[in-house]
Structures are given as structure tokens and as C-alpha cells.
XYZ file of C-alpha atoms in Angstrom:
623
model
C 33.562 -15.959 127.898
C 31.912 -18.174 125.305
C 34.398 -18.723 122.483
C 31.695 -18.397 119.829
C 31.235 -14.720 120.742
C 34.786 -14.050 119.567
C 34.280 -15.538 116.132
C 34.117 -13.308 113.076
C 31.347 -13.782 110.498
C 33.906 -15.431 108.213
C 34.886 -17.869 110.959
C 31.234 -18.670 111.571
C 30.819 -19.466 107.880
C 33.890 -21.698 107.965
C 32.665 -23.543 111.063
C 29.240 -24.029 109.466
C 30.877 -25.480 106.352
C 33.000 -27.874 108.404
C 29.882 -29.007 110.264
C 28.134 -29.701 106.949
C 31.110 -31.820 105.889
C 30.994 -33.842 109.119
C 27.252 -34.364 108.783
C 27.341 -34.866 104.982
C 24.343 -32.550 104.978
C 25.227 -30.304 102.029
C 25.493 -32.211 98.762
C 26.610 -29.143 96.842
C 29.522 -28.625 99.221
C 30.808 -32.176 99.571
C 30.271 -32.988 95.879
C 31.546 -29.731 94.454
C 33.760 -31.973 92.294
C 31.953 -35.068 91.019
C 35.312 -36.811 90.563
C 35.806 -36.887 94.352
C 33.879 -39.105 96.752
C 33.082 -36.373 99.244
C 31.611 -38.795 101.781
C 34.691 -41.013 102.055
C 37.132 -40.398 104.946
C 39.827 -39.069 102.602
C 37.255 -37.043 100.690
C 36.087 -35.452 103.938
C 39.650 -34.746 105.046
C 40.329 -33.148 101.684
C 37.223 -30.988 101.982
C 38.170 -29.936 105.515
C 41.527 -28.778 104.193
C 39.886 -27.142 101.198
C 37.528 -24.976 103.234
C 40.269 -23.970 105.693
C 42.683 -23.140 102.843
C 40.080 -20.958 101.106
C 39.542 -19.103 104.376
C 43.283 -18.553 104.705
C 43.588 -17.341 101.108
C 40.793 -14.813 101.563
C 42.163 -13.565 104.861
C 45.870 -13.473 104.050
C 46.521 -13.604 100.306
C 43.855 -11.718 98.364
C 43.676 -7.952 98.119
C 40.655 -6.271 99.685
C 38.978 -5.337 96.395
C 39.347 -8.894 95.073
C 37.792 -10.357 98.216
C 34.962 -7.842 97.956
C 34.281 -8.816 94.316
C 34.202 -12.484 95.338
C 31.804 -11.774 98.199
C 29.615 -9.676 95.903
C 29.409 -12.603 93.448
C 31.127 -10.895 90.513
C 34.233 -13.086 90.212
C 35.412 -16.557 91.247
C 39.071 -17.653 91.441
C 39.018 -21.354 90.654
C 40.702 -23.786 93.036
C 41.228 -21.006 95.542
C 41.905 -23.656 98.178
C 45.124 -24.533 96.358
C 46.345 -20.943 96.209
C 48.347 -21.176 99.487
C 50.210 -24.200 98.107
C 51.381 -22.346 95.003
C 50.298 -25.140 92.654
C 49.573 -24.610 88.980
C 46.456 -25.926 87.262
C 47.508 -28.469 84.635
C 50.223 -29.731 82.303
C 50.610 -31.495 78.961
C 53.173 -34.127 79.982
C 56.069 -35.093 77.641
C 55.497 -38.845 78.023
C 58.115 -39.869 75.451
C 60.794 -37.804 77.142
C 60.073 -39.265 80.580
C 59.998 -42.846 79.320
C 63.167 -42.398 77.262
C 65.257 -41.017 80.109
C 63.579 -42.780 82.983
C 62.263 -40.974 86.056
C 62.085 -40.986 89.842
C 58.797 -40.807 91.723
C 60.609 -40.098 94.977
C 60.886 -43.710 96.067
C 63.209 -45.111 93.442
C 64.296 -44.779 89.831
C 62.187 -46.141 86.974
C 64.401 -47.044 84.026
C 63.310 -46.910 80.393
C 60.845 -49.711 79.610
C 61.677 -52.478 77.145
C 58.168 -53.237 75.898
C 54.728 -51.721 75.571
C 53.318 -53.431 78.648
C 55.921 -51.802 80.885
C 55.644 -48.478 79.061
C 51.890 -48.311 79.607
C 52.295 -49.250 83.272
C 54.786 -46.418 83.725
C 52.453 -44.043 81.872
C 49.898 -44.709 84.628
C 52.481 -44.067 87.343
C 53.522 -40.782 85.725
C 49.913 -39.608 85.723
C 49.469 -40.548 89.363
C 52.736 -38.906 90.430
C 52.119 -35.640 88.613
C 48.506 -35.412 89.831
C 49.830 -34.649 93.310
C 51.885 -31.723 91.971
C 48.976 -29.737 90.471
C 45.385 -28.931 91.315
C 43.949 -29.558 87.838
C 44.309 -32.238 85.188
C 47.172 -33.958 83.438
C 47.352 -34.933 79.785
C 49.527 -36.690 77.221
C 49.538 -34.555 74.061
C 51.122 -37.203 71.782
C 49.963 -40.510 73.235
C 50.358 -42.493 70.004
C 53.707 -40.969 68.937
C 55.242 -41.271 72.406
C 54.360 -44.947 72.852
C 55.137 -46.102 69.300
C 58.848 -46.842 70.070
C 57.796 -49.341 72.737
C 55.522 -51.111 70.293
C 58.580 -51.472 68.069
C 60.590 -52.836 70.994
C 57.849 -55.367 71.676
C 57.817 -56.465 68.042
C 61.600 -56.848 68.062
C 61.429 -59.094 71.123
C 58.756 -61.298 69.558
C 60.583 -61.449 66.240
C 63.868 -62.382 67.899
C 62.199 -65.097 69.957
C 60.359 -66.572 66.987
C 63.519 -66.562 64.894
C 65.233 -68.668 67.591
C 62.654 -71.449 67.223
C 63.110 -74.266 64.671
C 60.017 -73.189 62.741
C 59.403 -74.048 59.111
C 58.148 -70.533 58.401
C 59.240 -67.952 55.906
C 60.621 -64.607 57.053
C 57.365 -62.964 56.004
C 55.308 -65.462 58.012
C 57.485 -64.886 61.090
C 57.043 -61.134 60.708
C 53.273 -61.528 60.495
C 53.221 -63.759 63.573
C 55.439 -61.313 65.496
C 53.101 -58.436 64.629
C 50.075 -60.528 65.662
C 51.619 -61.182 69.070
C 52.608 -57.512 69.347
C 49.050 -56.481 68.551
C 47.806 -58.707 71.370
C 50.318 -57.180 73.813
C 49.354 -53.646 72.820
C 45.692 -54.404 73.477
C 46.492 -55.882 76.885
C 48.662 -52.874 77.707
C 45.872 -50.468 76.698
C 43.338 -52.466 78.669
C 45.544 -52.354 81.783
C 46.178 -48.618 81.300
C 42.447 -47.885 81.199
C 41.812 -50.047 84.254
C 44.609 -48.240 86.097
C 43.201 -44.832 85.192
C 39.874 -45.841 86.745
C 41.217 -47.511 89.882
C 44.442 -45.876 91.117
C 44.042 -42.952 93.486
C 45.913 -39.749 94.222
C 45.577 -36.745 96.547
C 45.363 -38.797 99.718
C 43.105 -41.417 98.160
C 40.300 -38.949 97.519
C 40.082 -39.275 93.743
C 41.385 -41.020 90.674
C 43.742 -38.808 88.645
C 42.001 -36.408 86.278
C 43.738 -37.443 83.076
C 43.448 -37.033 79.300
C 45.159 -38.448 76.219
C 45.399 -37.006 72.689
C 45.951 -39.309 69.698
C 44.954 -40.216 66.140
C 47.523 -38.704 63.750
C 50.516 -41.066 63.947
C 50.434 -43.008 60.657
C 53.253 -45.407 61.544
C 52.320 -49.048 62.034
C 53.326 -48.804 65.681
C 51.379 -45.608 66.308
C 48.295 -46.975 64.592
C 48.374 -50.036 66.856
C 48.323 -47.740 69.893
C 45.318 -45.769 68.626
C 43.441 -48.857 67.447
C 43.840 -50.741 70.692
C 43.105 -47.874 73.055
C 39.839 -47.435 71.154
C 39.061 -51.164 71.204
C 39.807 -51.423 74.921
C 37.607 -48.396 75.594
C 34.828 -49.854 73.510
C 35.030 -53.155 75.402
C 34.656 -51.384 78.744
C 35.909 -52.280 82.192
C 35.681 -55.615 83.997
C 31.898 -55.814 84.133
C 31.320 -53.811 80.970
C 31.313 -50.419 82.671
C 32.103 -47.344 80.582
C 35.572 -46.020 81.514
C 35.389 -42.552 83.041
C 39.103 -41.906 82.541
C 41.204 -41.194 80.628
C 39.310 -38.472 78.824
C 40.195 -39.228 75.214
C 40.690 -36.723 72.411
C 40.890 -37.923 68.812
C 42.765 -35.453 66.605
C 41.010 -34.857 63.280
C 43.400 -33.801 60.491
C 42.910 -33.479 56.732
C 45.304 -35.681 54.804
C 45.543 -38.122 57.702
C 42.147 -39.384 58.860
C 39.276 -37.416 57.303
C 38.715 -39.087 53.912
C 38.394 -42.832 53.122
C 41.641 -42.888 51.127
C 43.677 -41.398 53.995
C 46.041 -43.501 56.098
C 44.192 -43.288 59.421
C 40.618 -43.122 58.167
C 39.983 -46.589 59.602
C 40.933 -45.239 63.029
C 38.575 -42.284 62.587
C 35.763 -44.749 61.821
C 36.649 -46.743 64.926
C 36.666 -43.508 66.949
C 33.110 -42.782 65.757
C 31.988 -46.278 66.751
C 33.667 -45.963 70.139
C 32.230 -42.560 71.010
C 28.801 -43.852 69.968
C 29.083 -46.571 72.606
C 31.225 -44.962 75.321
C 30.966 -41.139 74.851
C 34.747 -41.007 74.298
C 36.716 -40.006 72.373
C 35.948 -36.342 71.963
C 37.262 -34.691 68.798
C 39.817 -31.913 68.311
C 40.369 -30.215 64.985
C 43.951 -29.546 63.915
C 42.810 -27.650 60.811
C 40.769 -25.008 62.642
C 42.497 -21.740 61.628
C 43.497 -20.863 65.203
C 45.048 -24.350 65.605
C 46.468 -24.698 62.106
C 48.502 -21.498 62.480
C 50.868 -23.400 64.800
C 51.089 -26.576 62.701
C 54.402 -27.122 60.914
C 54.145 -30.845 60.144
C 55.733 -32.039 63.393
C 53.550 -33.889 65.907
C 54.717 -31.467 68.596
C 52.960 -28.668 66.724
C 49.557 -30.351 66.804
C 47.136 -28.779 69.237
C 46.380 -30.829 72.351
C 43.476 -30.283 74.739
C 42.855 -31.090 78.365
C 39.739 -33.187 78.717
C 37.482 -30.443 80.036
C 38.600 -27.873 77.448
C 41.882 -26.186 78.421
C 44.080 -25.246 75.453
C 47.646 -23.926 75.740
C 49.379 -22.993 72.460
C 50.458 -19.347 72.063
C 53.617 -18.453 73.976
C 55.414 -15.124 74.376
C 58.398 -16.804 76.010
C 59.237 -19.744 73.782
C 58.044 -22.383 71.356
C 54.336 -22.210 70.643
C 52.960 -25.661 71.344
C 51.383 -27.615 74.189
C 54.356 -29.729 75.227
C 55.441 -29.417 78.893
C 53.141 -26.438 79.433
C 49.838 -25.775 81.113
C 47.539 -23.261 82.720
C 48.791 -21.517 85.861
C 45.376 -20.461 87.189
C 42.090 -19.058 85.980
C 39.364 -16.852 87.400
C 35.824 -16.480 86.093
C 33.526 -13.498 85.761
C 29.782 -13.648 86.453
C 28.448 -12.013 83.284
C 24.879 -12.410 84.537
C 25.266 -10.135 87.545
C 26.896 -7.498 85.377
C 23.863 -7.749 83.093
C 21.490 -7.490 86.044
C 23.189 -4.342 87.346
C 23.445 -2.376 84.079
C 20.735 -1.166 81.716
C 22.568 -0.503 78.440
C 25.069 -2.409 76.371
C 27.584 0.398 76.748
C 27.201 0.357 80.536
C 27.579 -3.421 80.505
C 30.918 -3.237 78.684
C 32.163 -0.477 80.979
C 31.363 -2.485 84.095
C 32.751 -5.662 82.531
C 35.980 -3.770 81.876
C 36.273 -2.937 85.575
C 36.009 -6.596 86.569
C 38.309 -7.734 83.796
C 40.981 -5.444 85.233
C 40.298 -6.812 88.696
C 40.582 -10.420 87.496
C 43.870 -9.610 85.755
C 45.107 -8.077 89.018
C 44.081 -11.182 90.955
C 45.720 -13.550 88.457
C 48.939 -11.526 88.713
C 48.840 -11.641 92.523
C 48.464 -15.405 92.449
C 51.207 -15.715 89.845
C 53.569 -13.632 91.936
C 53.058 -15.997 94.876
C 53.499 -19.070 92.658
C 56.860 -17.663 91.550
C 58.161 -17.677 95.124
C 57.827 -21.438 95.498
C 60.928 -23.582 95.053
C 61.475 -26.409 92.579
C 61.883 -28.893 95.443
C 58.332 -28.155 96.590
C 57.144 -29.905 93.404
C 59.662 -32.713 93.171
C 58.073 -34.530 90.233
C 56.829 -31.606 88.145
C 60.156 -29.764 88.195
C 62.592 -32.326 89.589
C 61.735 -34.783 86.806
C 61.613 -31.976 84.230
C 57.960 -32.323 83.291
C 57.502 -28.538 83.019
C 59.244 -26.690 80.193
C 62.576 -25.205 81.200
C 62.762 -26.950 84.571
C 65.973 -28.766 83.532
C 67.866 -25.627 84.524
C 66.457 -25.456 88.056
C 68.275 -26.422 91.236
C 66.096 -27.742 94.099
C 66.134 -24.418 95.982
C 65.570 -22.258 92.885
C 62.386 -20.234 92.707
C 60.057 -20.740 89.744
C 59.975 -17.302 88.130
C 62.152 -18.388 85.184
C 59.865 -21.252 84.103
C 56.301 -20.391 85.129
C 56.153 -17.695 82.451
C 55.757 -20.551 79.916
C 52.246 -21.176 81.276
C 48.999 -19.287 80.817
C 46.871 -17.054 83.015
C 43.240 -17.360 81.976
C 40.187 -15.171 82.298
C 36.998 -17.219 82.354
C 33.311 -16.390 82.131
C 29.923 -17.924 82.728
C 26.339 -17.137 81.754
C 26.580 -15.279 78.446
C 23.053 -16.445 77.599
C 21.446 -15.235 80.836
C 23.391 -11.972 80.715
C 21.928 -11.257 77.283
C 18.408 -12.016 78.508
C 18.950 -9.624 81.412
C 20.179 -6.950 79.000
C 17.938 -7.263 75.955
C 15.376 -9.969 76.706
C 16.825 -12.660 74.395
C 19.849 -14.940 74.393
C 22.139 -15.504 71.425
C 20.298 -18.611 70.289
C 17.044 -16.709 69.854
C 17.950 -13.829 67.541
C 20.755 -12.576 65.347
C 20.841 -9.226 67.165
C 21.374 -10.988 70.503
C 23.980 -13.200 68.866
C 25.836 -10.159 67.564
C 25.932 -8.574 71.017
C 26.995 -11.867 72.608
C 29.859 -12.154 70.151
C 30.903 -8.556 70.868
C 30.995 -9.288 74.616
C 33.266 -12.298 74.216
C 35.388 -10.464 71.645
C 35.753 -7.585 74.123
C 37.027 -9.970 76.801
C 39.500 -11.557 74.376
C 40.853 -8.134 73.406
C 41.438 -7.301 77.063
C 43.260 -10.610 77.578
C 45.487 -9.907 74.567
C 46.219 -6.408 75.855
C 47.183 -7.836 79.260
C 49.636 -10.196 77.536
C 51.416 -7.215 75.987
C 51.240 -5.055 79.102
C 52.629 -7.670 81.508
C 54.654 -9.813 79.077
C 52.778 -12.947 80.162
C 50.524 -15.433 78.388
C 47.042 -14.180 79.272
C 44.167 -15.998 77.554
C 40.376 -16.237 77.562
C 38.835 -19.561 78.587
C 35.246 -20.743 78.226
C 34.876 -21.747 81.876
C 34.041 -25.410 82.577
C 31.469 -24.490 85.207
C 30.645 -27.369 87.536
C 30.255 -26.171 91.128
C 30.288 -22.541 89.971
C 27.232 -23.098 87.763
C 24.984 -23.148 90.812
C 26.974 -20.985 93.220
C 26.713 -17.813 91.137
C 23.014 -18.443 90.509
C 22.141 -19.112 94.142
C 23.539 -15.770 95.297
C 22.042 -13.785 92.416
C 18.602 -15.327 92.941
C 18.763 -14.359 96.617
C 19.601 -10.762 95.645
C 17.391 -10.257 92.569
C 14.668 -12.877 92.905
C 13.627 -15.421 90.278
C 13.794 -13.528 86.975
C 12.444 -15.556 84.005
C 15.207 -16.695 81.694
C 17.872 -15.320 84.022
C 17.746 -16.521 87.633
C 14.666 -18.762 87.602
C 16.724 -21.931 87.260
C 19.322 -23.329 89.660
C 22.182 -23.007 87.160
C 23.702 -20.593 84.680
C 24.600 -21.682 81.171
C 28.164 -22.811 80.627
C 30.363 -20.058 79.100
C 29.200 -19.107 75.563
C 26.897 -22.092 75.070
C 23.354 -21.894 73.792
C 21.232 -22.862 76.851
C 20.835 -26.620 77.236
C 17.058 -26.200 77.581
C 16.648 -24.238 74.324
C 15.409 -26.216 71.339
C 17.713 -25.715 68.365
C 18.818 -27.886 65.460
C 22.229 -29.507 65.817
C 23.693 -27.869 62.712
C 22.493 -24.433 63.819
C 23.963 -24.900 67.301
C 27.262 -25.927 65.746
C 27.243 -22.872 63.480
C 26.463 -20.445 66.277
C 28.891 -21.815 68.866
C 31.723 -22.450 66.419
C 32.512 -18.760 66.049
C 33.287 -18.472 69.774
C 36.001 -21.138 69.722
C 38.524 -18.855 68.043
C 37.916 -16.135 70.649
C 38.456 -18.459 73.615
C 42.119 -19.256 73.021
C 42.559 -20.571 76.571
C 40.083 -23.376 75.994
C 36.666 -24.196 74.572
C 34.306 -27.098 73.917
C 30.828 -27.510 72.465
C 28.410 -30.417 72.790
C 25.625 -31.833 70.684
C 22.913 -33.860 72.444
C 21.734 -36.862 70.445
C 18.650 -38.957 71.053
C 18.238 -42.705 70.649
C 20.843 -45.420 70.198
C 23.552 -43.732 68.138
C 25.467 -47.005 67.794
C 22.895 -47.793 65.104
C 23.551 -44.533 63.252
C 27.301 -43.950 63.036
C 26.748 -41.929 59.857
C 24.952 -39.290 61.939
C 27.933 -38.994 64.288
C 30.212 -38.619 61.259
C 27.981 -35.856 59.896
C 28.107 -33.966 63.201
C 31.892 -34.242 63.526
C 32.365 -33.075 59.932
C 29.974 -30.161 60.606
C 32.059 -29.203 63.633
C 35.173 -29.151 61.474
C 33.417 -27.034 58.831
C 32.330 -24.517 61.506
C 35.879 -24.087 62.816
C 35.413 -25.929 66.077
C 38.572 -26.428 68.046
C 37.119 -29.132 70.253
C 33.746 -30.861 70.414
C 31.909 -33.922 71.598
C 28.695 -35.856 71.175
C 26.425 -36.491 74.167
C 23.896 -39.307 74.221
C 22.429 -41.728 76.776
C 24.725 -44.541 77.915
C 23.088 -46.732 80.547
C 24.181 -50.001 82.128
C 22.166 -52.504 84.118
C 24.295 -53.604 87.070
C 22.227 -56.779 87.392
C 22.987 -58.303 83.998
C 25.592 -55.955 82.473
C 23.409 -54.801 79.564
C 24.731 -51.524 78.084
C 22.569 -49.273 75.926
C 19.498 -47.142 76.472
C 17.463 -48.148 79.502
C 14.216 -46.334 80.147
C 12.165 -47.664 83.052
C 13.177 -51.295 82.717
C 16.227 -53.200 81.505
C 15.348 -54.769 78.117
C 17.603 -57.716 78.911
C 16.696 -58.843 82.434
C 13.592 -56.738 83.215
C 15.312 -55.043 86.173
C 13.240 -51.967 87.022
C 15.206 -50.685 90.017
C 16.619 -47.243 89.319
C 19.301 -47.841 91.953
C 20.646 -50.676 89.824
C 20.849 -48.632 86.616
C 24.149 -46.829 86.010
C 23.552 -43.749 83.875
C 26.748 -42.378 82.332
C 26.517 -38.689 81.485
C 28.999 -35.932 80.676
C 29.085 -33.360 83.483
C 31.445 -30.851 81.790
C 34.221 -32.300 79.646
C 34.394 -35.532 81.614
C 32.046 -38.366 82.493
C 30.474 -39.397 85.768
C 28.925 -42.834 86.151
C 26.919 -42.048 89.265
C 24.801 -38.929 88.832
C 24.264 -38.997 92.590
C 27.740 -37.453 92.819
C 26.630 -34.402 90.857
C 25.811 -31.207 92.723
C 22.201 -30.042 92.583
C 22.779 -27.406 89.895
C 24.411 -29.850 87.485
C 21.703 -32.445 88.174
C 19.093 -29.835 87.293
C 21.010 -28.915 84.153
C 21.294 -32.574 83.169
C 17.540 -33.021 83.478
C 16.837 -30.008 81.265
C 19.149 -30.912 78.381
C 17.129 -31.113 75.176
C 18.096 -33.217 72.179
C 19.402 -31.556 69.034
C 17.920 -32.908 65.840
């Protein structure tokens, strides 16, 4: 008997997907994640495993009603392929703690470094090691504070050496010279760190680690040197002037520290504006936003820290409320658009949304219950090296139920704008009545997340989904079922979370005002973008105005998008239209166009899936 006649429809789908991977015939499949080279041998092997693991999860691990909701295009568990491994999504890594005590990557012990060059090298290794423990990103929440002691160690070494020379210098002159040499070492360390983040690989060689750093509020001399030099090294670019894709950088904006000219770190804020104008990083987080400020007690540990895409972990039922050594466990997104297409009143919409919210909560709990059964030794770095909060108490064969509760379980959503058009004919950028209903929808989801936290004694949260592959997947299935409905399914992508559609013309300040209100509702993570036109390096004051407007509108996290192009023939970086203004190169293949895909950058837009490419082409500028 022909074996193919025994295959189930699900097996046929899996085999078709594997064939597309072998043939590299489906860009949307092999480049679901633009940070992975899906055509490389390791990228293909990873994708083979991914498709098989998703099949296993659907067949063996998900309840029937959850699988049905996935197949009907109502919900999407993110990173479902990692579900059988029991991994968690992400973690804010306690860099200072790991450097202070030393750590073991599994192949030998790394002792505490004695200078900033070694400390930065080990910071790269920590990122790479932890990337293999989790399916999402890694971040340092206090990059400047954690590395400041090693700047001091470097200064001490230089000062001691200079004092041993028979120099006819005063003590003050020796101190100045020692700090000058320290400054040089810090820059070189930052430069090497950035190069490492863009060249070292993890996960079987398939991708560079997805990493973020938060900084900007340490006012010590040592901390300021870290922030200054990471910005300068970013601004300078990589070896041939390329814009660094990683680490995603988050500059913390805080009144009394870096907002006004008389404040201690205002010079670093100015440098951050100049750097983002040239390199698209850093993004900006706002410590004084009410929902962030409520946790701030003056200690750096209490400052909010974000993952590069948007994830935020602060509230905690089971311990100290900060980001340190914590992360998201998993998140699942709801297709608001299909709910809008299958209901005809606002009341009916909320009722149906409530059904799928309960189903998502059920699915998150099922995944969490499986994660709990894993042992600490299965994640030797994350728990064995005490990266995750509370893991110091675990023995290798201990299960993880006592520590995972420190993380978050997040409900995500996509397509608020298109859902509103389906319901009432307008999205929330077009009218105040639509805006009011959009706000009520997101508020409703947040209330359900809060209620789940109380009911299950776990940290449930609402996240504004960073839709990359999902942006087109939901749309493709809905268009097949409902046809091309203007303003709803007529494009190849749905709008990211609560955002005003990228194709809708709206003034920057108005977009900031409208989207700012949603940040407080999405306590699991949020980000908003403003699209600028022209060469913003010539108008830093405009960037300052936008960042200050974000702060005034209670943003938690925001960034500025603008064109950053590089000619690979001559290295010119700036805005390149049809021809390089420096060498007259007019070959599009030799123009590198850096753009932000979600919270992170991608230098080769050919690695974007078709939906995100379409979205990128439709982004309008905000005046």
C-alpha cells in the first residue's frame, strides 16, 4: 500500500511544509523570523525541527478546543515549536551578579573579570549561553550600573601603573591620564561587545542572540563612561560602517537625571538623540510614566527595563516587583479582526472576545503546567548559574514550580484597527467614537488578565503583540474565508496590536497622544513608533521634541523610525534614493536599507516575510 494513503491531513501539511523548506520555495515560512537565515543549513535544520515540534505540540500537548481555535484562526500560541522543550520566553539577566560571582557555561568556570575589557567579553558570552536556554530574547536591565565596577577596576590598574613610572606629573595629572586611558579602554570594550553581538551565533548557528541592553541613569563617572562609549561605538558603526542590528538599546529617560540641561546625564541624553538619529538605536523608555514610576523607589533595581521588542515584566504576586532575573513564560495572541468579522454589535464582540480570552488563559495555564515539570538541570545555565530569580535554591533534579511563578503569562492581541473597521466602519485613528470603543476593548482584555492573576495566583498580563510572522498569517486565512474587505482584509497584513495603521496619515503628536493611553493598559509590554522623513541627523531638535512628547503622553516605551541606508560600494551612510550621492552607485542590490521590523532592526529587507515587506512599503511619514 502506498504510504501516502495512510497520512492524515495534518501529516500532509507537515510534509508539504518540510518540502517547502528543502526547496526554499516559501519565503514566509523560512523567514518567519527575520533574525534567522532560513536558507542556511543550520537555519533549515532549525526550521525542520520547528515544524515537527509544532506538529507534536498540536497532536500531543494542546487540548482539543485550543487546537480548534488555532485552526479556526482565532488564537496563536507564540513559539509553539518550543512548547515541547518547556522553555520560557525571555529574561532580564542580572549581569552584575554573574560577573561578581563568576559563572560556568558548561565547559569551564569563568572567574570575575579584573577590567572592563574582560567584563564586556564575558557579557557577550553570558548572552550567548543564555540564548540557548530560552526561545525569546535576553536583556541586561542595568547595563551601566552593572559594568561600572569594572571601569573602576580598569582605572585603578592604570593609576597604579602610572604611579610606578618616574613621571614628573602631579597627582591630579596622573589621575587625568589614568581616566583618559580608562576612557579609551571602555570604548574599545564597547566596540568589541557590539561586534560580538552582531557576529556570534547561538541555537545551532542559526542566528545571532536576540539581545537588549537598558542604560542611561547611572550618574557615577564610571557608569557615565559606559553609557557614553556604548553610544559612541554604536554611532560609529561596525567594521565597514554598517548599522549594528544588536544589541537593541534602550535609553532610560528620567526626570532629575537626564531630561533637563542642568541634570547630570543630560549630555548622555543628547548623545542618545544623535545616535538614534543616525543608527535607529537607542529606543527610549520612560521611568516617570505613572505605571512605571509606581515601582520606583530610588534604587536602580526598581527602574523599569524593557526587552527590545516591547516585553515588560514588573508587577509580581510572588516577590519583589522589578525586572531583575525575571521574564515572560509564554504568550498567546488573539485575532481581534476575526472576532469583529463574526459579530455585528459591540456587545456581541465583547462576549465572543471573552470566550477566547478564557480559552487563551486555559492554554497559557496548560503550557505553564508542562513547564513546571521540567528539571533545573534541563536548563543548566538559566537555573544552574542562578540567572532566574529563586533558582539558587534548586537542586539539579528539582522541578521548576517553585521559581517559574516569578514570571509572567501574557495575553496578546493583533488588529485592533481592522477589528474596529469590521465593527463600525472606522478605526481608532479616524474618529473619537471609534477610539473610545478601541480603548474599551483593550481595557476589557486587561481586566480579564487582572482577574486571571487573582483567580490563579499567577502573574497574568496583557501584551501588545509584536506581530512579525503572525501579521500575515492571520490575514491570509481571514481573506480566504471572508474575501478582500476594504480596510479589513484587503491588505496582506493586520496592524500591530493597538497601533494606528501604518498607512493612515496622522500628525506625529496626534499619534503619540492616541497611542499613549494604551501603554498603561498593556502591562506585559508595549511600544509605539513615529515615522520621520528626511535626514533627521540634521534636525536633532525634532527628535528631542518627539521624545519629550512621548514622555508627556505617558509612553512606557517608544522609538523613532527613519530611513538609514548604506552604500556597500563606498560605505556612504544616509538617505539613498535611486543613486548613491557619494559614488553614483545605482544598483539596488548594493544598497543596504536598515529598517525596524518590530522592535528590532533588519539590515536586509529580503529576509522579511511578505506581509512585513508590504507593511514596510505602506508606512507613511508622520509630520
